[in-house]
Every structure is written in structure tokens, then in C-alpha cells.
Amino acid sequence: VKKAAPAAEGDYQGVWVFVEQMEGEAAPVSWELMGEGRKLADKLGVELAGVILGAQVEHLVPEAFAYGADKVYIIDDPVLARYRTEPYLHGLVKLIRQYRPEIVLMGATTLGRDLSGTVATELRTGLTADCTVLDINPETRLLEQTRPAFGGNIMATILCRTRRPQMATVRPRVMAMPPRQEGRSGQVIREELGLKEEEIQTKVLEYITAGAAGVYLDKAEIIVAGGRGVGAKNWPLLEELARVLGGTVGASRAAVEAGWASPAQQVGQTGYTVRLKVYFAVGISGAIQHLVGMQTSDTIVAINNDANAPIFKIADYGIVGDAAQILPALVENFKQQLAGRR
Amino acid sequence: MHIVVCLKQVPDATEVKIDPKTNTLVREGVPSIINPYDAHALEEALRIKDELGGKVTIITMGPPQAEEAVRKGLSYGADQAILLSDRAFAGSDTLATSYILTQAIRKLMEREPVDLIFCGKQAIDGDTAQVGPGIAARLGWPQLTFVDKVVEVNPEEGTVTVQRKLEAVKAVVKAKLPALITVEKSINEIRYASLPNMIRAAQMPITVWGKKDFDLDDNEIGLKGSPTTVSRIFAPPQRPGGEILGGIEAVPKLVELLVKEKIVANK
Ligand SMILES: Cc1cc2nc3c(=O)[nH]c(=O)nc-3n(C[C@H](O)[C@H](O)[C@@H](O)COP(=O)(O)OP(=O)(O)OC[C@H]3O[C@@H](n4cnc5c(N)ncnc54)[C@H](O)[C@@H]3O)c2cc1C
Ligand SMILES: Cc1cc2nc3c(=O)[nH]c(=O)nc-3n(C[C@H](O)[C@H](O)[C@H](O)COP(=O)(O)OP(=O)(O)OC[C@H]3O[C@@H](n4cnc5c(N)ncnc54)[C@H](O)[C@@H]3O)c2cc1C
């Protein structure tokens, strides 16, 4: 087989994961990507590095090693305290130009999407958004980046053949969280930012926080999600079920638009992507825009009064019936079963 | 205030499907619409113009039929529109697209300065959210993405203050003008086009620029200028469905299954 040699292949080496943090708290997607980056680096036979930018973020160095990095690049500078595009762009581009990785992975969070687009443009390289599968072609050594487009109606595999680095973003919870390995360590490379506060055109005036639960959402393992079929009257039953299971309440867009749930609870294309142990979809029809946000959950349970609802096509377990009756029955049964074992 | 709005015509993404036999996109009969986020971007630009005066220019890159989206945009009250249309632009990825849009904005700026550029947070077809940041990077302007509120535009001070979404927080950010903003849908409610504006829009001339009409490097546009290539498209994998256990009588069985398989933890 003929090997398609990328222009600068030999010149660029290694897989990098951008370790996103806010207020010193690492975005869980960074570690999910570290797990994925590890696999890619092993297939290529190269090193995996974590890249940390921020102010007072030294505590994240051992974390990066524990999640699989061989090497860590860090720029710790007060200018990087609260995220702004310009200094992060400056720092990340500087590191990439100097150390030349062949692959750079970032989370498709608001921050990651803001930053990756400018960095790729500055470097005049390709960037693939929101990948759900990443792999290495053993012959060409190219990164095969698979992503949904057209609102999840199609999947596309994207290549960046000749420019480097190959850059990709991945949504939170799409890749599995790797186990932590205590006691791993490696080389730490510290660099200066080389940009002064006066040179930056943007100022963060304040952060408005919704709750006290930290800056990253959604560490839930169980979501009980409701749709239009639940109805305003039965919505408290849904919340009751979530309480009994120690889970969180999620919602379809129809339920958010009806005002039963807040936009922060919306799951799907224009809401959050979740990857959980159990996802209960109650009175949700299973539109593609909803499915793209939850279909990687381990177990999906659907409750719907229409046996032909599309949600049943992807659910592991289904119950056909009226939410008004099924929800209280579930609450009762879970209460009994969970108490009985205690 | 001179505000540019980057407005993309997109197929209604909910209607696009894959032909299972040929594995190609079925585009026939799929209606074209203004990218929904861009309609909100335009609305925000018009609101600022209503308040501070000035001018709103729409820039669209697309095939000749994108004129339809451009006229729709004009009917809301934009002052002028430029359609960038040339076969050589086909196949542009986000890097090439941001280059073409930026070069057009540069040419526009030779005639009249631009203070603000508005984009949607993403297009519903390509879905990347990369073109806005790409334009900002090329111009070297501050970028404010995922904005759900423009708090203040201050022409005297030469600043714009917005509220933008981060993960679980919102950041209030102030930037120097000129700047680029990408918007969320929640930023505003879109107005109805007025009858006079609709009549005006139907009659207005639309400037069309091909690749010879502004400064472009052939190596940076279209397929040649696009580092990413789509190597394969296919229908999304279907999660294998499980079983319908039954009606309400099956609830105890379901609960037992979930508890037994330790899917629902027994604390
Ligand atoms: C299946 C598929 C997958 C793709 N994946 C990638 C990929 O991973 N990486 C990549 O670089 N390209 C990719 N492309 C190409 C890319 O989608 C478009 O060709 C590119 O021109 C616009 O990107 P977008 O639609 O994602 O826009 P976005 O970046 O999501 O658009 C953001 C905003 O930019 C403005 N804008 C975007 N396009 C225009 C325009 N033509 N005219 C005026 N304003 C505009 C609008 O304000 C819009 O709201 C893909 C294309 C397809 C068909
Ligand atoms: C660009 C775009 C982005 C979108 N993004 C999202 C997104 O992020 N998230 C999202 O969820 N949607 C999104 N949507 C909307 C999506 O297409 C669907 O419209 C939406 O998911 C439908 O919500 P639903 O299932 O609650 O309501 P419906 O589709 O109305 O379904 C209600 C279901 O409840 C069942 N039902 C009715 N009564 C009962 C009862 N008494 N007991 C039990 N079951 C009952 C019905 O049989 C039906 O299956 C998006 C759409 C577009 C175009």
C-alpha cells in the first residue's frame, strides 16, 4: 500500500491534550481526552502530553500525569487567570510553534470552541469540530475524525492530510473517563507567556454563577428526563423519581419551552450531551436532536404511551403506558427494592 | 456604527438525510433557510442601529440562490448586502470560508470602517462554530462568542460590553472596538419584517462579488485552500434497541432488573 506522506510528518510529533480549567477546576472532558489521547499516542508510538494554561494551576500537573500524560507543558501566569481568548491564543500558539505536536485535542466546551477556532486559524491548519470517534489509520498515520453534522442526521469522517497539527474538539462525556493511576510522573516543561495585561483588548468584569456547584456542570450518573408527554401536572412526579434514585432531572426541548424545566436542564443538540449509567426518557418521542445528547448512556429506559415512539428503537428497556401512572409505580417499586436491600 | 452581519443560507438540517444506497446527502426538496442563529445576529445588529444610528451590512458567501436569504435579511431592515459567489469558493472548509469572508470585509473597510461584526454561534449544517473565531483571528480583533446579552455599546469610549456563556457561569466581558460577536438564540426575539422594508428589499440591488472582485489568493480558497476534507459520510449508527417489557404490570420487573444489574446503585 502506498503511504501518503503528509508534508511535514517527520517534523511534527506527539499527541497533545489541552487541559481546560476554570478557576483552577479542571474540565472533566480534559481527562476524558487524555484517555483517548493515550490510545492514539500508543497507536502512533509517540508521547502524550498535557498542556496547561492558567494562573496558579500547578496542582493540575500531577493530575495530568495520573490520567495518562507522559509530559506536561505549562504556562502559569496571572494574565491567564480568567479566560480570555487573546492570552490563551497567544500561549497555546507559542507552545505549538515551538514544540510541534502532530495532534492537538481540545474539549468542545464553550471555552474549547472559542479557543480552538482561533488557534487553528492562526496556525492555518485544519480543525474538526465535535468528534465522536477518533482513530489512527495505520497505513497513512492520519487521524480519522468522525463527527455528526446536519444536526446529527449524518456522520462524516474528516481528514487533515497535509497541514499540522491535526486539531479536533470532542464534546464532554462522549469519550469514557479513564481510571486514575497514582504515582505516574514525567517531564514538566515550563514556559513564559510573554504577553502583558496592557496588550490585551478584553477585560472580564465579573462572573455570574448560577449555583455553588463549581464551574463545570453535570457529574450526574442518573438522569430522569421528561418531555412534552409528562405534562405540567405530572412534572413533580418526575422530580420525585429523580430524588428517590439520587439522580438529576433533565428535559427535552419541548419541556424546556413549556417552562417545566430550565434551559440548563436541556439534553440534546442545542443542550447538553450526557453519558451516564442510566437515562430515563419519560414522555420523550426520541427526535434525533434529543438522541445525539444522550444515546451514549450505558442504559436507556423509555416510558411512553405510544408503543411506536422512536425512542423505543434505541432504549434498552421500555414501558408502554401513561406517565401519570407509570411514574408513581416506579417511585413505589424503587422505594421498596432499594429499602429492602439496605 | 457600521455593523457587518455574516449570514449563511443553510438547508433545514432536520430534513437532510442520507441515501442508504449511495451514502450521499439527499438535498432534493430540502428547503433553504437563513441559519437560525444568524437571524438573531442580524436582529441584534439592527437593535444597536435603532439605538445608536448607523448602518448594517449583510455578507453572505454561497451559491447564486443564496440571494433569497440575503433578500430576506434585507427585509428586516439591513441597509446593504454583499453576496460572495463564485464556483472557486465551492468546497471551502471553515479555514477557507473565514479567509474569503475576511477578505471581503477588508475590501468593505477600504470604503467605510467597520465597528462590529456579528455572526451566529454556529451554522446548523456544518455545525462547527469555527468561522466566527476564524474571522476574528485573521483581523486580530477581540472575539466574544456565545453572547446572550449585549450590555452596552459605547462609541465614545470605543468599547462593547457583553454577557457570554461559559460552562456553568456567565462572564461579563468588556472589549475594545472593533470586535466580533457570535450570538446565542436567547439573545433576542426577532422582529417582523415591515411592509415598506419588504418592498424595499425586493427591489434593492444586491452586490455580487466573484473571486476577481476582491483580493484573494487562489491557494487559500475552495478545496485547495481547505486543510480538512470529508473522506466519508454515512448514516449515524443506530443503537440496537432493547425490549419493551410491557405496560404498568412490567414496572416491578424493570425495577428489579435495574437494581439487580447494579445499574441503579443500592446505597
Ligand atoms: C458533513 C460536513 C462536515 C464538515 N466538517 C468540517 C470540519 O470539521 N471542519 C471544517 O473546517 N469544516 C467542516 N465542514 C465544512 C464547513 O461546514 C463549511 O463548509 C464552512 O463553510 C462553514 O462552516 P460551518 O457551517 O460549520 O459554519 P460555522 O462556523 O458553524 O458558522 C458560524 C457563523 O459563521 C458565519 N458563516 C459561516 N459560513 C458562512 C457563509 N458561507 N456566509 C456568511 N457567513 C457564514 C455565520 O454567521 C455562522 O453563524 C464540513 C462540511 C460538511 C458538509
Ligand atoms: C436545530 C434544532 C435543535 C434542537 N435541539 C434539541 C435539543 O437540544 N434537545 C431536544 O430535546 N430537542 C431539540 N430539538 C427539538 C426536537 O426536534 C423535538 O422537537 C423535541 O425533542 C421533542 O420533544 P419531546 O420528545 O418532549 O416532545 P414530542 O415530540 O411532542 O413527544 C412527546 C412524547 O410523549 C408521549 N406522550 C404523550 N402523552 C404521554 C403520556 N401521558 N405518558 C407517556 N408518554 C406520553 C408521546 O407519545 C410522544 O412520544 C431541536 C430541534 C431543532 C430543529
XYZ file of C-alpha atoms and ligand atoms in Angstrom:
715
model
C 0.000 0.000 0.000
C 1.312 3.397 -0.938
C 1.974 5.607 2.000
C 0.574 9.105 1.684
C 3.287 11.103 3.366
C 1.943 14.245 4.976
C 4.105 17.240 4.078
C 5.654 17.808 7.447
C 5.077 14.466 9.086
C 8.552 13.857 10.462
C 8.752 17.356 11.726
C 5.686 17.198 13.945
C 5.439 14.568 16.638
C 3.337 13.680 19.643
C -0.244 13.929 20.785
C -1.317 16.888 22.930
C -4.370 17.310 25.095
C -5.330 20.830 26.145
C -6.162 20.662 29.847
C -9.022 23.100 30.199
C -9.616 24.664 33.594
C -11.665 27.431 35.108
C -10.838 28.913 38.496
C -8.345 26.059 38.883
C -11.011 23.382 38.410
C -10.161 21.060 35.507
C -12.885 20.356 32.967
C -13.672 16.629 33.189
C -13.512 16.479 29.376
C -9.755 17.135 29.622
C -9.251 13.784 31.350
C -11.674 12.028 29.025
C -9.491 13.318 26.181
C -6.357 12.205 27.998
C -7.741 8.661 27.924
C -8.453 8.965 24.205
C -5.119 10.680 23.530
C -3.337 7.804 25.260
C -4.802 5.320 22.766
C -3.862 7.489 19.779
C -0.325 8.079 21.071
C 0.170 4.350 21.640
C -1.030 3.551 18.118
C 1.429 6.086 16.719
C 4.187 5.082 19.122
C 4.669 8.663 20.320
C 4.394 10.599 23.572
C 1.207 12.016 25.071
C 1.443 15.480 26.559
C -0.926 17.594 28.621
C -0.916 21.360 28.076
C -1.965 23.540 30.999
C -2.578 27.273 30.757
C -3.788 29.339 33.685
C -2.895 31.187 36.875
C -1.917 29.098 39.896
C -2.586 25.811 38.159
C 0.494 23.879 39.311
C -1.832 21.443 41.172
C -3.099 20.168 37.810
C 0.341 18.819 36.783
C 0.172 15.600 38.868
C -3.451 15.201 37.752
C -2.394 15.222 34.089
C 0.167 12.502 34.801
C -2.349 10.454 36.779
C -4.707 10.469 33.813
C -2.045 9.288 31.386
C 0.259 12.102 30.216
C 3.951 11.334 29.611
C 4.867 15.010 29.615
C 3.307 18.296 30.706
C 3.708 21.767 29.189
C 2.593 24.548 31.488
C 2.298 28.321 31.311
C 1.338 29.733 34.701
C 0.758 33.487 34.526
C -1.617 35.892 36.324
C -2.733 37.240 32.917
C -4.324 33.823 32.297
C -6.460 33.996 35.466
C -9.882 34.350 33.902
C -10.322 33.011 30.402
C -9.956 35.470 27.573
C -9.256 34.443 24.004
C -6.223 36.633 23.303
C -3.762 35.484 26.005
C -4.801 31.824 25.700
C -4.434 32.019 21.921
C -1.023 33.606 22.332
C 0.176 30.977 24.830
C -1.110 27.907 23.031
C 0.126 29.025 19.593
C 3.530 29.780 21.062
C 3.818 26.272 22.540
C 2.583 24.557 19.373
C 5.007 26.507 17.161
C 7.898 25.715 19.443
C 7.259 22.016 20.212
C 5.329 20.941 17.091
C 2.806 18.246 18.057
C 1.147 16.270 15.240
C -2.243 16.127 17.006
C -3.939 18.587 19.382
C -7.194 17.619 21.125
C -9.474 20.031 22.972
C -12.858 19.832 24.668
C -15.836 21.118 22.675
C -16.895 23.244 25.624
C -17.711 26.927 25.224
C -14.099 27.706 26.116
C -12.644 24.994 23.881
C -14.764 26.029 20.924
C -13.852 29.673 21.415
C -10.141 28.920 21.589
C -9.701 26.091 19.058
C -11.147 28.083 16.157
C -8.713 30.960 16.617
C -5.706 28.734 17.273
C -6.312 26.639 14.132
C -6.766 29.801 12.055
C -3.601 31.372 13.429
C -1.703 28.171 12.548
C -3.537 27.864 9.195
C -4.353 24.244 9.913
C -7.496 22.099 9.869
C -9.855 21.732 12.812
C -12.610 19.150 13.119
C -15.409 20.013 15.499
C -17.332 17.833 17.942
C -15.758 14.478 17.067
C -17.409 11.351 18.430
C -14.825 8.835 17.189
C -11.069 9.336 16.767
C -8.738 6.764 15.284
C -5.378 6.431 13.566
C -5.135 4.949 10.088
C -2.231 2.505 10.474
C -1.014 2.998 6.900
C -1.178 6.745 6.500
C -0.799 7.540 10.230
C -3.532 10.138 9.679
C -6.058 10.990 12.375
C -9.526 9.853 11.295
C -12.009 12.230 12.849
C -15.655 11.233 12.803
C -18.307 13.775 13.671
C -22.020 14.406 13.291
C -23.232 17.211 11.000
C -26.649 18.441 9.867
C -27.922 18.261 13.408
C -26.922 14.628 13.879
C -28.673 13.408 10.730
C -25.388 12.387 9.156
C -21.900 11.352 10.257
C -18.740 12.399 8.410
C -15.156 11.228 8.669
C -12.780 14.147 8.225
C -9.059 14.102 7.431
C -6.429 16.800 7.622
C -3.913 15.387 5.189
C -1.075 17.840 4.803
C -1.132 20.526 7.479
C -0.064 20.139 11.081
C -1.077 19.830 13.785
C -4.274 17.920 13.113
C -6.735 19.545 15.501
C -10.009 18.185 16.853
C -12.540 19.049 19.522
C -14.651 16.469 21.345
C -17.796 17.148 23.357
C -17.800 16.403 27.073
C -18.933 12.888 28.044
C -18.545 11.481 24.548
C -15.352 9.623 25.495
C -15.107 7.478 28.603
C -13.309 8.765 31.707
C -10.052 6.787 32.112
C -9.057 5.420 35.521
C -6.648 7.497 37.602
C -3.209 5.969 38.024
C -1.451 7.278 41.117
C 2.308 7.605 41.086
C 2.837 8.250 37.363
C 5.026 11.213 36.522
C 7.206 12.637 33.787
C 8.931 15.675 32.366
C 7.425 19.110 33.085
C 8.237 21.926 30.647
C 7.553 25.433 31.918
C 7.279 28.369 29.527
C 6.642 32.102 29.856
C 3.510 33.642 28.366
C 5.315 36.757 27.135
C 2.207 38.940 26.971
C 1.394 41.860 29.249
C -2.000 42.868 30.605
C -1.789 46.245 28.775
C -1.558 44.461 25.429
C -4.935 42.733 25.883
C -8.085 44.323 24.475
C -10.557 42.423 26.647
C -11.440 42.560 30.345
C -13.588 40.148 32.359
C -15.694 42.369 34.606
C -17.439 39.628 36.550
C -18.557 36.010 36.669
C -22.227 35.330 37.292
C -22.622 31.888 38.832
C -25.932 30.099 38.849
C -25.256 27.857 41.854
C -22.406 26.904 44.136
C -21.736 23.591 42.391
C -18.458 24.615 40.761
C -17.892 25.826 37.255
C -18.475 22.571 35.388
C -21.955 21.110 35.108
C -23.240 17.695 35.209
C -21.424 14.972 37.009
C -24.687 13.078 37.307
C -24.823 9.307 36.875
C -28.593 9.069 36.623
C -30.862 11.450 34.765
C -34.613 11.260 34.791
C -35.611 13.296 31.762
C -39.082 14.415 30.854
C -40.655 15.597 27.628
C -43.892 17.058 26.404
C -45.688 13.820 27.271
C -45.134 14.329 31.012
C -47.217 17.477 31.232
C -47.119 20.239 33.841
C -49.301 18.331 36.271
C -47.089 15.237 36.376
C -43.739 17.046 36.363
C -43.424 16.804 40.199
C -43.737 13.002 39.853
C -40.678 13.054 37.624
C -38.774 15.090 40.189
C -39.854 12.639 42.873
C -38.437 9.713 40.870
C -35.142 11.581 40.413
C -34.983 12.203 44.168
C -35.579 8.555 45.009
C -32.804 7.490 42.637
C -30.384 10.212 43.694
C -30.417 11.469 40.120
C -30.873 14.740 38.297
C -33.854 15.984 36.296
C -33.271 16.512 32.585
C -35.617 17.669 29.858
C -36.339 17.680 26.150
C -36.525 20.988 24.388
C -40.309 20.756 24.286
C -40.385 20.534 28.093
C -37.996 23.469 28.426
C -40.084 25.524 26.025
C -43.190 24.670 28.038
C -41.448 26.171 31.056
C -41.403 22.983 33.164
C -37.613 22.865 33.201
C -34.829 25.430 32.797
C -32.596 25.649 29.701
C -29.722 24.360 31.863
C -31.576 21.027 32.034
C -31.985 20.568 28.287
C -30.353 17.493 26.786
C -29.564 17.312 23.090
C -28.055 19.079 20.144
C -28.665 22.551 21.496
C -28.484 21.455 25.123
C -26.034 19.229 26.983
C -24.513 15.915 25.994
C -24.661 13.390 28.784
C -23.051 9.993 29.190
C -24.465 8.238 32.200
C -25.231 4.932 33.799
C -28.971 5.295 33.351
C -31.086 7.685 31.345
C -34.834 7.627 31.866
C -36.705 9.211 28.944
C -40.271 9.844 30.052
C -42.796 11.218 27.563
C -39.981 11.981 25.103
C -40.563 10.961 21.488
C -36.902 10.465 20.572
C -36.186 13.169 17.976
C -32.675 12.964 16.531
C -31.755 16.309 18.169
C -32.563 14.789 21.542
C -30.868 11.430 20.861
C -27.498 12.968 19.961
C -27.285 14.261 23.519
C -27.919 11.019 25.388
C -27.511 7.949 23.213
C -24.084 7.020 24.569
C -25.549 6.389 28.033
C -24.953 2.857 29.330
C -28.626 2.068 29.850
C -31.636 3.862 28.423
C -35.126 3.339 29.823
C -38.070 4.733 27.844
C -41.554 5.360 29.140
C -44.103 6.409 26.562
C -47.785 5.799 25.917
C -47.139 5.244 22.207
C -45.600 1.839 21.502
C -44.405 3.167 18.138
C -42.483 6.150 19.555
C -38.965 6.236 18.007
C -37.379 6.351 21.478
C -38.178 2.635 21.879
C -35.880 1.867 18.936
C -32.836 2.885 20.943
C -33.943 2.133 24.501
C -32.664 -0.931 26.346
C -35.889 -1.242 28.314
C -39.282 0.177 27.527
C -42.584 0.502 29.329
C -45.684 1.459 27.375
C -48.093 3.482 29.433
C -49.268 6.808 30.771
C -46.556 8.710 32.640
C -49.159 9.732 35.232
C -49.463 6.080 36.286
C -46.020 4.677 35.486
C -44.074 7.343 37.390
C -45.759 6.716 40.788
C -45.426 2.951 40.217
C -41.685 3.365 39.573
C -41.283 5.525 42.673
C -43.089 2.946 44.825
C -41.136 -0.003 43.440
C -37.743 1.681 43.695
C -38.515 2.740 47.269
C -39.338 -0.859 48.158
C -36.484 -2.526 46.309
C -33.829 -0.085 47.430
C -35.024 -0.111 51.039
C -35.415 -3.890 51.103
C -31.712 -4.389 50.445
C -30.430 -1.906 52.943
C -21.802 52.477 13.944
C -21.202 50.280 10.950
C -22.094 46.676 11.704
C -21.444 43.687 9.439
C -23.582 40.570 9.838
C -22.268 37.283 8.421
C -25.366 35.461 7.324
C -25.343 31.928 5.930
C -28.048 30.204 3.928
C -28.431 26.627 5.146
C -30.593 23.642 4.309
C -33.166 22.981 7.009
C -30.957 20.446 8.800
C -33.860 18.483 10.223
C -34.815 17.493 6.671
C -31.407 16.353 5.451
C -30.991 12.581 5.260
C -28.530 10.080 3.861
C -29.460 7.944 0.875
C -28.786 4.484 2.338
C -27.879 3.067 -1.103
C -25.396 5.664 -2.294
C -24.345 7.067 1.088
C -24.725 10.572 -0.232
C -26.716 13.504 1.072
C -30.275 13.812 -0.125
C -30.686 17.528 -0.752
C -33.608 17.495 -3.162
C -36.681 19.145 -1.837
C -34.900 20.282 1.312
C -35.926 23.886 1.993
C -33.232 26.552 2.428
C -33.459 28.944 5.351
C -31.387 31.663 6.997
C -29.219 29.946 9.585
C -31.407 30.472 12.700
C -28.559 31.864 14.821
C -27.698 34.362 12.080
C -31.247 35.725 12.139
C -30.638 36.572 15.813
C -27.245 38.070 14.921
C -28.971 40.327 12.389
C -31.673 41.286 14.888
C -29.048 42.327 17.448
C -27.219 44.436 14.857
C -30.497 46.137 13.909
C -31.271 46.852 17.569
C -27.918 48.554 18.027
C -28.530 50.564 14.861
C -32.005 51.539 16.135
C -30.409 52.850 19.302
C -27.204 54.441 18.078
C -27.818 55.039 14.389
C -25.532 53.838 11.636
C -25.631 51.098 9.083
C -25.970 47.320 8.844
C -24.326 45.331 6.033
C -25.080 41.680 5.345
C -22.322 39.486 3.907
C -23.184 36.032 2.624
C -20.985 33.506 0.895
C -22.893 30.949 -1.095
C -24.280 29.891 -4.459
C -26.384 32.383 -6.507
C -29.602 31.105 -4.935
C -28.385 32.375 -1.540
C -29.756 35.685 -2.813
C -33.064 34.544 -1.365
C -31.660 34.502 2.174
C -29.955 37.830 1.573
C -33.231 39.481 0.492
C -34.987 38.032 3.498
C -32.262 39.566 5.657
C -32.695 42.926 3.952
C -36.436 42.809 4.600
C -35.772 43.040 8.339
C -34.120 46.398 7.754
C -30.465 45.890 6.808
C -29.048 48.676 4.649
C -26.964 46.789 2.109
C -25.899 43.282 1.207
C -22.959 41.665 -0.495
C -23.194 38.140 -1.882
C -19.862 36.390 -2.362
C -20.464 33.874 -5.056
C -18.033 32.030 -7.296
C -17.530 28.410 -8.306
C -13.988 28.709 -6.974
C -15.414 29.126 -3.442
C -17.119 25.716 -3.500
C -15.747 23.137 -1.086
C -14.318 25.705 1.313
C -13.918 24.435 4.860
C -14.019 26.779 7.835
C -10.444 27.996 7.308
C -11.073 28.937 3.656
C -14.517 30.354 4.491
C -13.147 32.637 7.193
C -10.458 33.768 4.726
C -12.954 34.663 1.987
C -15.300 36.452 4.415
C -12.381 38.343 5.980
C -11.017 39.488 2.619
C -14.464 40.760 1.660
C -14.764 42.641 4.962
C -11.310 44.140 4.347
C -12.412 45.409 0.951
C -15.543 46.866 2.517
C -13.401 48.587 5.136
C -11.427 50.395 2.436
C -14.656 52.305 1.739
C -16.066 52.562 5.249
C -14.744 51.447 8.611
C -16.486 48.551 10.414
C -17.036 48.720 14.185
C -18.663 45.385 14.902
C -19.121 42.025 13.182
C -21.961 39.748 14.218
C -22.070 36.002 13.487
C -24.300 33.214 14.690
C -22.778 30.961 17.332
C -22.782 28.187 14.726
C -24.385 27.121 11.451
C -26.885 24.255 11.710
C -25.429 22.356 8.724
C -21.664 22.329 9.263
C -22.240 22.856 12.996
C -18.624 23.772 13.754
C -18.806 27.266 15.351
C -15.382 27.928 13.831
C -15.970 30.610 11.214
C -16.562 33.485 13.677
C -13.371 32.868 15.657
C -11.565 32.385 12.334
C -12.551 35.860 11.119
C -11.597 37.467 14.448
C -8.195 35.755 14.411
C -7.487 36.930 10.861
C -8.455 40.531 11.630
C -6.705 40.455 15.010
C -9.900 41.732 16.678
C -11.210 40.714 20.094
C -13.842 37.987 19.830
C -16.811 37.499 22.142
C -18.510 34.168 21.487
C -21.736 32.596 22.830
C -23.098 36.017 23.741
C -26.625 36.055 25.160
C -26.777 39.755 26.009
C -25.170 42.905 24.682
C -24.969 45.027 27.824
C -23.651 48.218 26.246
C -22.082 49.569 23.080
C -20.188 52.731 23.934
C -18.987 54.527 20.799
C -17.375 57.421 22.754
C -15.274 55.053 24.809
C -14.883 52.688 21.841
C -15.981 49.620 23.801
C -18.607 46.898 23.845
C -19.727 45.033 26.973
C -21.494 41.686 26.710
C -22.609 38.772 28.779
C -21.325 35.477 27.399
C -21.899 31.865 28.319
C -19.179 29.695 29.745
C -19.914 26.263 31.157
C -21.772 26.843 34.409
C -21.100 30.560 34.652
C -21.726 33.648 32.613
C -18.936 36.121 32.111
C -19.477 39.839 31.723
C -16.750 40.938 29.353
C -15.732 44.322 28.003
C -13.744 44.600 24.791
C -12.310 47.359 22.654
C -13.952 48.097 19.333
C -13.755 46.910 16.624
C -14.785 43.459 17.820
C -16.521 40.296 16.631
C -19.516 38.799 18.451
C -21.210 35.411 17.958
C -24.706 35.066 19.395
C -26.962 32.555 21.106
C -30.657 32.390 20.169
C -31.684 33.569 23.628
C -30.136 36.994 22.946
C -33.335 38.474 21.468
C -36.715 37.998 19.827
C -36.693 38.513 16.087
C -38.886 41.320 14.763
C -41.403 41.005 11.962
C -40.331 42.467 8.647
C -42.294 45.659 7.974
C -44.184 46.018 4.719
C -42.120 49.010 3.467
C -38.921 47.106 4.249
C -40.192 44.045 2.410
C -40.986 46.124 -0.663
C -37.620 47.878 -0.420
C -35.783 44.568 -0.039
C -37.447 43.086 -3.098
C -36.220 45.970 -5.244
C -32.786 46.637 -3.773
C -29.764 45.820 -5.902
C -27.522 43.188 -4.351
C -23.804 43.487 -4.877
C -22.281 40.198 -6.022
C -18.538 39.718 -5.717
C -16.783 36.885 -7.508
C -13.194 35.922 -6.887
C -11.841 38.644 -9.239
C -13.680 41.387 -7.377
C -11.572 41.348 -4.256
C -8.099 40.419 -3.166
C -7.903 36.621 -2.896
C -5.037 34.150 -3.061
C -6.099 31.148 -5.177
C -4.263 28.807 -2.828
C -6.407 29.798 0.137
C -9.887 29.323 -1.282
C -12.137 26.392 -2.180
C -10.906 22.837 -1.944
C -7.287 23.882 -2.454
C -7.392 26.241 0.496
C -9.135 23.765 2.784
C -6.935 21.620 5.032
C -9.862 19.413 6.077
C -11.547 17.040 3.675
C -14.632 14.941 4.165
C -13.424 11.430 3.338
C -16.684 9.613 4.004
C -20.257 10.321 5.011
C -22.691 7.800 6.399
C -25.898 7.476 8.354
C -25.436 7.660 12.128
C -25.061 4.239 13.734
C -28.286 3.135 15.394
C -28.083 1.996 18.949
C -29.525 -1.515 18.960
C -32.940 -1.346 20.558
C -33.810 -3.486 23.525
C -37.152 -4.813 24.549
C -40.456 -3.330 25.504
C -41.158 -5.026 28.808
C -44.866 -4.289 28.756
C -47.289 -1.891 30.420
C -47.687 -0.866 34.056
C -47.611 -4.511 35.168
C -43.976 -4.673 34.000
C -42.770 -1.918 36.345
C -41.705 -4.289 39.179
C -39.757 -6.368 36.655
C -37.979 -3.283 35.291
C -37.057 -2.061 38.746
C -35.772 -5.478 39.729
C -33.646 -5.663 36.568
C -32.124 -2.264 37.167
C -31.362 -2.956 40.811
C -30.094 -6.492 40.220
C -27.741 -5.478 37.427
C -26.470 -2.749 39.761
C -27.488 -0.200 37.163
C -29.240 1.667 39.905
C -26.937 1.526 42.899
C -28.243 0.277 46.188
C -26.680 2.765 48.561
C -20.530 16.873 6.764
C -19.633 18.054 6.858
C -18.702 18.153 7.897
C -17.829 19.240 7.970
N -16.912 19.292 8.972
C -15.999 20.305 8.988
C -14.988 20.360 9.977
O -14.936 19.526 10.883
N -14.065 21.357 9.913
C -14.113 22.318 8.947
O -13.253 23.207 8.948
N -15.098 22.333 8.026
C -16.027 21.348 8.017
N -17.001 21.330 7.051
C -17.094 22.470 6.120
C -17.875 23.622 6.776
O -19.053 23.117 7.363
C -18.379 24.684 5.845
O -18.064 24.374 4.582
C -17.882 26.079 6.184
O -18.008 26.910 5.046
C -18.742 26.717 7.256
O -18.665 26.073 8.431
P -19.937 25.886 9.355
O -21.106 25.583 8.507
O -19.544 24.912 10.380
O -20.146 27.333 9.992
P -19.981 27.797 11.498
O -18.570 28.047 11.816
O -20.738 26.912 12.424
O -20.736 29.192 11.347
C -20.643 30.191 12.343
C -21.102 31.505 11.785
O -20.212 31.943 10.772
C -20.935 32.660 9.746
N -20.808 31.936 8.479
C -20.445 30.658 8.287
N -20.461 30.369 6.972
C -20.857 31.492 6.328
C -21.088 31.837 4.968
N -20.909 30.960 3.985
N -21.503 33.086 4.686
C -21.691 34.003 5.653
N -21.495 33.730 6.950
C -21.083 32.498 7.293
C -22.373 32.699 10.221
O -22.567 33.868 10.964
C -22.468 31.488 11.120
O -23.487 31.570 12.095
C -17.902 20.258 6.996
C -18.870 20.185 5.983
C -19.729 19.094 5.905
C -20.738 19.034 4.802
C -31.972 22.846 15.327
C -32.774 22.064 16.358
C -32.180 21.786 17.577
C -32.889 21.051 18.549
N -32.279 20.768 19.733
C -32.928 19.995 20.622
C -32.300 19.613 21.860
O -31.176 20.011 22.172
N -32.986 18.813 22.697
C -34.245 18.349 22.426
O -34.792 17.598 23.239
N -34.854 18.719 21.294
C -34.239 19.531 20.396
N -34.896 19.886 19.262
C -36.332 19.586 19.145
C -36.629 18.178 18.689
O -36.640 18.143 17.280
C -38.008 17.730 19.214
O -38.976 18.631 18.774
C -38.100 17.610 20.730
O -37.024 16.835 21.234
C -39.427 16.989 21.100
O -39.572 16.937 22.490
P -40.454 15.835 23.161
O -39.973 14.496 22.782
O -40.550 16.165 24.609
O -41.917 16.141 22.554
P -42.764 15.344 21.492
O -42.001 15.064 20.272
O -44.045 16.086 21.377
O -43.035 13.941 22.170
C -43.871 13.720 23.261
C -43.926 12.235 23.509
O -44.642 11.973 24.710
C -45.517 10.873 24.504
N -46.649 11.043 25.427
C -47.703 11.863 25.311
N -48.503 11.763 26.391
C -47.949 10.856 27.216
C -48.300 10.330 28.477
N -49.396 10.726 29.116
N -47.489 9.412 29.032
C -46.379 8.985 28.394
N -45.991 9.471 27.189
C -46.757 10.399 26.613
C -45.891 10.940 23.049
O -46.254 9.658 22.581
C -44.595 11.437 22.399
O -43.770 10.362 22.015
C -34.219 20.616 18.284
C -34.789 20.900 17.043
C -34.095 21.618 16.079
C -34.741 21.889 14.763
